[in-house]
mmCIF file of C-alpha atoms in Angstrom:
data_model
loop_
_atom_site.group_PDB
_atom_site.id
_atom_site.type_symbol
_atom_site.label_atom_id
_atom_site.label_comp_id
_atom_site.label_asym_id
_atom_site.label_seq_id
_atom_site.Cartn_x
_atom_site.Cartn_y
_atom_site.Cartn_z
ATOM 1 C CA MET Y 1 2.869 -25.421 25.148
ATOM 2 C CA ARG Y 2 6.358 -26.532 24.346
ATOM 3 C CA GLU Y 3 5.284 -26.211 20.690
ATOM 4 C CA ASP Y 4 3.647 -23.036 21.570
ATOM 5 C CA ARG Y 5 7.119 -21.441 22.343
ATOM 6 C CA ARG Y 6 8.948 -22.763 19.799
ATOM 7 C CA LEU Y 7 6.627 -21.512 17.056
ATOM 8 C CA ARG Y 8 6.930 -18.008 18.931
ATOM 9 C CA ARG Y 9 10.782 -18.300 18.927
ATOM 10 C CA ARG Y 10 10.538 -19.376 15.643
ATOM 11 C CA ASN Y 11 7.670 -15.966 14.892
ATOM 12 C CA ASP Y 12 10.499 -13.579 16.781
ATOM 13 C CA THR Y 13 13.331 -14.978 14.668
ATOM 14 C CA VAL Y 14 11.586 -14.415 11.592
ATOM 15 C CA ARG Y 15 10.223 -10.790 12.185
ATOM 16 C CA GLU Y 16 14.049 -10.043 13.378
ATOM 17 C CA ILE Y 17 15.481 -11.268 10.248
ATOM 18 C CA LEU Y 18 12.815 -9.136 7.783
ATOM 19 C CA ASP Y 19 13.772 -6.361 10.056
ATOM 20 C CA ILE Y 20 17.507 -6.769 9.198
ATOM 21 C CA ALA Y 21 16.786 -7.252 5.767
ATOM 22 C CA LEU Y 22 15.139 -3.927 5.778
ATOM 23 C CA GLU Y 23 18.091 -2.460 7.348
ATOM 24 C CA VAL Y 24 20.308 -3.702 4.831
ATOM 25 C CA MET Y 25 18.238 -3.033 2.031
ATOM 26 C CA ALA Y 26 18.412 0.536 3.389
ATOM 27 C CA GLU Y 27 22.019 0.766 3.268
ATOM 28 C CA GLU Y 28 22.939 -0.742 0.106
ATOM 29 C CA GLY Y 29 19.828 -0.494 -2.247
ATOM 30 C CA VAL Y 30 16.579 -2.644 -2.691
ATOM 31 C CA ALA Y 31 18.073 -5.087 -5.079
ATOM 32 C CA ALA Y 32 21.879 -5.238 -3.202
ATOM 33 C CA LEU Y 33 20.307 -7.951 -0.568
ATOM 34 C CA SER Y 34 22.571 -10.337 1.157
ATOM 35 C CA MET Y 35 21.704 -13.027 3.102
ATOM 36 C CA ALA Y 36 24.874 -13.285 4.283
ATOM 37 C CA GLU Y 37 25.273 -10.079 5.765
ATOM 38 C CA VAL Y 38 21.794 -10.703 7.275
ATOM 39 C CA ALA Y 39 23.379 -13.701 8.500
ATOM 40 C CA ARG Y 40 26.044 -11.781 10.143
ATOM 41 C CA ARG Y 41 24.415 -9.024 11.826
ATOM 42 C CA MET Y 42 21.931 -11.892 13.363
ATOM 43 C CA GLY Y 43 24.589 -13.661 14.744
ATOM 44 C CA MET Y 44 24.515 -16.828 12.863
ATOM 45 C CA ARG Y 45 25.930 -19.142 10.092
ATOM 46 C CA PRO Y 46 24.165 -18.553 6.559
ATOM 47 C CA PRO Y 47 22.826 -22.229 6.476
ATOM 48 C CA SER Y 48 20.628 -21.545 9.496
ATOM 49 C CA LEU Y 49 19.334 -18.276 7.945
ATOM 50 C CA TYR Y 50 18.062 -20.860 5.227
ATOM 51 C CA GLN Y 51 15.954 -22.746 7.501
ATOM 52 C CA TYR Y 52 13.397 -19.814 7.829
ATOM 53 C CA PHE Y 53 14.103 -18.323 4.536
ATOM 54 C CA PRO Y 54 15.137 -20.906 1.666
ATOM 55 C CA SER Y 55 16.160 -18.362 -0.586
ATOM 56 C CA ARG Y 56 16.759 -14.116 -1.295
ATOM 57 C CA THR Y 57 13.602 -13.951 -3.150
ATOM 58 C CA ALA Y 58 11.711 -15.737 -0.239
ATOM 59 C CA VAL Y 59 12.656 -12.502 2.483
ATOM 60 C CA TYR Y 60 11.434 -10.602 -0.399
ATOM 61 C CA ASP Y 61 8.182 -12.380 -0.814
ATOM 62 C CA ALA Y 62 7.947 -11.696 2.703
ATOM 63 C CA LEU Y 63 8.551 -7.992 2.849
ATOM 64 C CA PHE Y 64 6.415 -7.640 0.317
ATOM 65 C CA GLU Y 65 3.231 -8.986 2.306
ATOM 66 C CA ARG Y 66 4.308 -7.278 5.323
ATOM 67 C CA GLY Y 67 4.473 -3.885 3.597
ATOM 68 C CA MET Y 68 0.861 -4.958 1.701
ATOM 69 C CA ARG Y 69 -0.666 -5.924 5.022
ATOM 70 C CA GLU Y 70 0.250 -2.686 6.342
ATOM 71 C CA THR Y 71 -1.092 -0.237 3.915
ATOM 72 C CA VAL Y 72 -4.581 -2.340 4.085
ATOM 73 C CA ASP Y 73 -4.089 -1.849 7.810
ATOM 74 C CA VAL Y 74 -3.598 2.119 7.317
ATOM 75 C CA LEU Y 75 -6.592 2.261 4.924
ATOM 76 C CA GLU Y 76 -9.404 0.143 7.216
ATOM 77 C CA PRO Y 77 -10.086 2.586 9.466
ATOM 78 C CA TYR Y 78 -11.480 5.247 6.865
ATOM 79 C CA ARG Y 79 -14.140 2.750 5.437
ATOM 80 C CA ALA Y 80 -16.691 3.480 8.508
ATOM 81 C CA MET Y 81 -16.366 7.178 6.704
ATOM 82 C CA LEU Y 82 -17.753 6.112 2.975
ATOM 83 C CA SER Y 83 -21.369 6.306 3.929
ATOM 84 C CA ARG Y 84 -21.196 9.497 5.238
ATOM 85 C CA ASP Y 85 -18.160 11.403 3.162
ATOM 86 C CA PRO Y 86 -16.602 9.751 0.238
ATOM 87 C CA ARG Y 87 -14.583 12.263 -0.447
ATOM 88 C CA GLY Y 88 -13.089 12.759 2.710
ATOM 89 C CA ALA Y 89 -12.353 9.022 3.690
ATOM 90 C CA LEU Y 90 -10.650 8.773 0.043
ATOM 91 C CA LEU Y 91 -8.529 11.519 0.950
ATOM 92 C CA ALA Y 92 -8.220 11.178 4.223
ATOM 93 C CA GLY Y 93 -6.885 6.875 3.386
ATOM 94 C CA GLN Y 94 -5.055 8.160 0.785
ATOM 95 C CA GLN Y 95 -2.873 10.854 2.999
ATOM 96 C CA SER Y 96 -2.085 8.487 5.071
ATOM 97 C CA THR Y 97 -0.919 6.028 2.820
ATOM 98 C CA VAL Y 98 1.614 8.343 1.388
ATOM 99 C CA ALA Y 99 2.641 9.175 4.873
ATOM 100 C CA TRP Y 100 3.069 5.486 5.599
ATOM 101 C CA ALA Y 101 5.031 5.194 2.253
ATOM 102 C CA MET Y 102 7.490 7.960 3.224
ATOM 103 C CA ALA Y 103 8.081 6.196 6.924
ATOM 104 C CA HIS Y 104 8.763 3.092 5.324
ATOM 105 C CA PRO Y 105 10.789 3.804 1.992
ATOM 106 C CA VAL Y 106 12.549 0.582 1.313
ATOM 107 C CA LEU Y 107 8.960 -1.500 1.497
ATOM 108 C CA ALA Y 108 7.292 1.399 -0.508
ATOM 109 C CA GLN Y 109 9.949 0.774 -3.448
ATOM 110 C CA LEU Y 110 9.453 -2.614 -3.075
ATOM 111 C CA LEU Y 111 5.373 -2.007 -3.571
ATOM 112 C CA TYR Y 112 5.533 0.545 -5.842
ATOM 113 C CA TRP Y 113 8.654 -0.088 -7.766
ATOM 114 C CA ARG Y 114 10.475 -2.956 -9.471
ATOM 115 C CA PRO Y 115 14.006 -2.444 -7.858
ATOM 116 C CA VAL Y 116 14.535 -6.300 -8.033
ATOM 117 C CA PRO Y 117 15.197 -7.872 -11.296
ATOM 118 C CA GLY Y 118 12.758 -10.837 -11.826
ATOM 119 C CA PHE Y 119 11.197 -10.636 -8.481
ATOM 120 C CA GLU Y 120 7.575 -11.557 -8.663
ATOM 121 C CA PRO Y 121 5.462 -11.621 -5.495
ATOM 122 C CA THR Y 122 3.919 -14.867 -4.863
ATOM 123 C CA PRO Y 123 -0.154 -15.116 -4.953
ATOM 124 C CA ARG Y 124 0.049 -15.232 -0.858
ATOM 125 C CA ALA Y 125 1.959 -12.105 -0.904
ATOM 126 C CA PHE Y 126 0.226 -10.891 -3.410
ATOM 127 C CA GLU Y 127 -3.081 -11.117 -1.970
ATOM 128 C CA PRO Y 128 -3.157 -8.005 0.443
ATOM 129 C CA ALA Y 129 -2.390 -6.010 -2.656
ATOM 130 C CA VAL Y 130 -5.875 -7.344 -4.323
ATOM 131 C CA ARG Y 131 -7.422 -6.541 -1.049
ATOM 132 C CA GLN Y 132 -6.230 -2.774 -1.312
ATOM 133 C CA LEU Y 133 -7.484 -2.477 -4.528
ATOM 134 C CA GLU Y 134 -10.928 -3.886 -3.336
ATOM 135 C CA ILE Y 135 -11.088 -0.908 -1.159
ATOM 136 C CA LEU Y 136 -10.273 1.806 -3.492
ATOM 137 C CA ARG Y 137 -12.950 0.342 -5.864
ATOM 138 C CA ALA Y 138 -15.247 0.557 -3.022
ATOM 139 C CA ALA Y 139 -14.423 3.904 -2.050
ATOM 140 C CA LEU Y 140 -14.636 5.218 -5.696
ATOM 141 C CA GLN Y 141 -18.239 3.319 -5.947
ATOM 142 C CA ALA Y 142 -19.276 5.200 -2.838
ATOM 143 C CA ALA Y 143 -18.710 8.591 -4.666
ATOM 144 C CA VAL Y 144 -20.186 7.512 -7.353
ATOM 145 C CA SER Y 145 -23.545 6.571 -5.361
ATOM 146 C CA ALA Y 146 -23.464 10.005 -3.686
ATOM 147 C CA GLY Y 147 -22.851 11.717 -6.545
ATOM 148 C CA GLN Y 148 -19.467 12.834 -6.354
ATOM 149 C CA LEU Y 149 -17.922 11.251 -9.142
ATOM 150 C CA SER Y 150 -19.067 9.720 -12.371
ATOM 151 C CA PRO Y 151 -19.680 5.815 -12.938
ATOM 152 C CA ALA Y 152 -16.934 5.741 -15.047
ATOM 153 C CA ALA Y 153 -14.178 6.569 -12.501
ATOM 154 C CA ALA Y 154 -15.096 3.156 -10.515
ATOM 155 C CA GLU Y 155 -14.602 1.620 -13.606
ATOM 156 C CA GLU Y 156 -11.426 0.039 -15.114
ATOM 157 C CA ASP Y 157 -9.568 3.240 -16.331
ATOM 158 C CA GLY Y 158 -10.607 5.369 -13.667
ATOM 159 C CA VAL Y 159 -8.745 2.579 -11.024
ATOM 160 C CA ALA Y 160 -6.070 2.779 -13.474
ATOM 161 C CA LEU Y 161 -5.604 6.512 -13.660
ATOM 162 C CA TYR Y 162 -6.031 6.620 -9.807
ATOM 163 C CA THR Y 163 -3.538 4.200 -8.677
ATOM 164 C CA ALA Y 164 -1.273 5.696 -11.310
ATOM 165 C CA LEU Y 165 -1.592 9.291 -9.817
ATOM 166 C CA MET Y 166 -1.156 8.505 -6.257
ATOM 167 C CA ALA Y 167 1.767 6.035 -7.417
ATOM 168 C CA GLY Y 168 3.241 9.079 -9.222
ATOM 169 C CA VAL Y 169 3.482 11.182 -6.476
ATOM 170 C CA ILE Y 170 5.087 8.601 -3.520
ATOM 171 C CA SER Y 171 7.650 7.858 -6.314
ATOM 172 C CA GLN Y 172 8.455 11.050 -7.015
ATOM 173 C CA GLN Y 173 8.845 12.118 -3.548
ATOM 174 C CA LEU Y 174 10.774 9.266 -2.500
ATOM 175 C CA ALA Y 175 13.191 9.891 -5.977
ATOM 176 C CA ASN Y 176 13.704 13.398 -5.646
ATOM 177 C CA GLU Y 177 13.120 14.085 -1.473
ATOM 178 C CA PRO Y 178 13.096 11.066 0.468
ATOM 179 C CA SER Y 179 13.751 12.773 3.751
ATOM 180 C CA ALA Y 180 11.157 15.652 3.340
ATOM 181 C CA ARG Y 181 8.769 15.654 6.042
ATOM 182 C CA VAL Y 182 5.478 14.228 4.136
ATOM 183 C CA GLU Y 183 3.525 17.899 4.459
ATOM 184 C CA GLU Y 184 6.493 19.863 3.466
ATOM 185 C CA GLY Y 185 7.613 17.165 0.611
ATOM 186 C CA ARG Y 186 7.699 18.859 -3.226
ATOM 187 C CA PHE Y 187 5.493 16.157 -4.336
ATOM 188 C CA THR Y 188 3.290 14.564 -1.033
ATOM 189 C CA ARG Y 189 2.159 18.097 -0.330
ATOM 190 C CA LEU Y 190 0.308 17.800 -3.505
ATOM 191 C CA THR Y 191 -1.877 14.797 -2.209
ATOM 192 C CA ARG Y 192 -4.998 16.669 -1.788
ATOM 193 C CA THR Y 193 -4.650 18.532 -5.104
ATOM 194 C CA THR Y 194 -4.107 15.529 -7.127
ATOM 195 C CA VAL Y 195 -7.276 14.078 -5.522
ATOM 196 C CA ASP Y 196 -9.181 17.258 -6.107
ATOM 197 C CA MET Y 197 -8.156 16.907 -10.329
ATOM 198 C CA PHE Y 198 -9.445 13.170 -10.285
ATOM 199 C CA PHE Y 199 -12.622 14.220 -8.910
ATOM 200 C CA HIS Y 200 -12.397 17.268 -10.930
ATOM 201 C CA PHE Y 201 -11.837 15.044 -14.546
ATOM 202 C CA TYR Y 202 -14.461 12.684 -13.266
ATOM 203 C CA ALA Y 203 -16.972 15.174 -12.135
ATOM 204 C CA PRO Y 204 -20.697 13.911 -12.752
ATOM 205 C CA GLU Y 205 -22.516 15.651 -15.916
ATOM 206 C CA GLU Y 206 -25.637 17.056 -15.417
ATOM 207 C CA GLY Y 207 -28.619 14.160 -15.801
ATOM 208 C CA GLU Y 208 -25.712 11.510 -14.517
ATOM 209 C CA CYS Y 209 -26.546 9.614 -11.823
ATOM 210 C CA ASP Y 210 -25.720 5.873 -10.413
ATOM 211 C CA ASP Y 211 -28.480 3.048 -10.163
ATOM 212 C CA SER Y 212 -28.165 3.735 -6.673
ATOM 213 C CA ASP Y 213 -30.037 7.219 -6.665
ATOM 214 C CA LEU Y 214 -32.815 5.453 -7.847
ATOM 215 C CA ARG Y 215 -33.014 2.557 -5.507
ATOM 216 C CA GLY Y 216 -32.299 5.200 -2.694
ATOM 217 C CA GLY Y 217 -34.952 7.462 -4.053
ATOM 218 C CA ARG Y 218 -32.881 10.175 -4.859
ATOM 219 C CA THR Y 219 -33.891 12.132 -7.963
ATOM 220 C CA PRO Y 220 -31.762 12.053 -10.856
ATOM 221 C CA ALA Y 221 -29.676 15.707 -11.391
ATOM 222 C CA ALA Y 222 -31.377 16.319 -14.965
ATOM 223 C CA ASP Y 223 -34.940 16.153 -12.753
ATOM 224 C CA ARG Y 224 -34.052 18.147 -10.039
ATOM 225 C CA PRO Y 225 -35.844 21.729 -9.489
#
C-alpha cells in the first residue's frame, strides 16, 4: 500500500510537471521550454525535477506521447460508425481532431510541426501516432469497401495526401488565427470541404470495386443494371 501511495504521488507530480511545462511553452514558445522555470513554478530545486525527467527532451517526449494518446482517444468513438457510414465517421473524427488541436495548440504544434530542433520522439512516445495512422487506414479502407472511395485512397499516396491536407488545415489555422473558434476559423471551417475534396479526387470510377464487393455479394458498378 505504501508503494501504491508513492507511485500515485509520483504520477501526480509527473502530470503537474507536464502541465506546467505546457504553460511555460504557451508563454515562451514551444522550443523555449526552461527546466529551471518549470522547477521554480513547481516550488522545487532543479535537481529534484531531474529525478522525474532526466532532460528537457524527456519532457518533450512525454508531452508528445500525451498529445498523441489524446488524439487517438478522440478518434476511437467514431470507429463504431465505420460499418454504417465510413465517410460520415471519417468527417466526424476529423472535425473532432481539429477541435482538439485548436483547444490544445501547444501540443498540436509539437505533434504536427517541428518546433524543437533535434527533437525526435522515442518509439514508445511515437507508438500512439502509429495507432492513429492505423485508425485512418481502417477508415479509408472501410470507405473503399463501401464504394465511397477508389482503392487508391487507402494506399500510401492516398494516406499521405489525406494527412497532408488535414495537417495543413490545422497548421494554417494555428499560424493565422490561433484564438478563433473552430467552427468560425478561416481554415478550420473548411474541414468538411477538405474531406469532400479528398473524396471527390478519389471517387471510384465506373467498374471499379474493392474485393469486398465480390466477397459480400455486391455487384460491381459496371455490371449493375
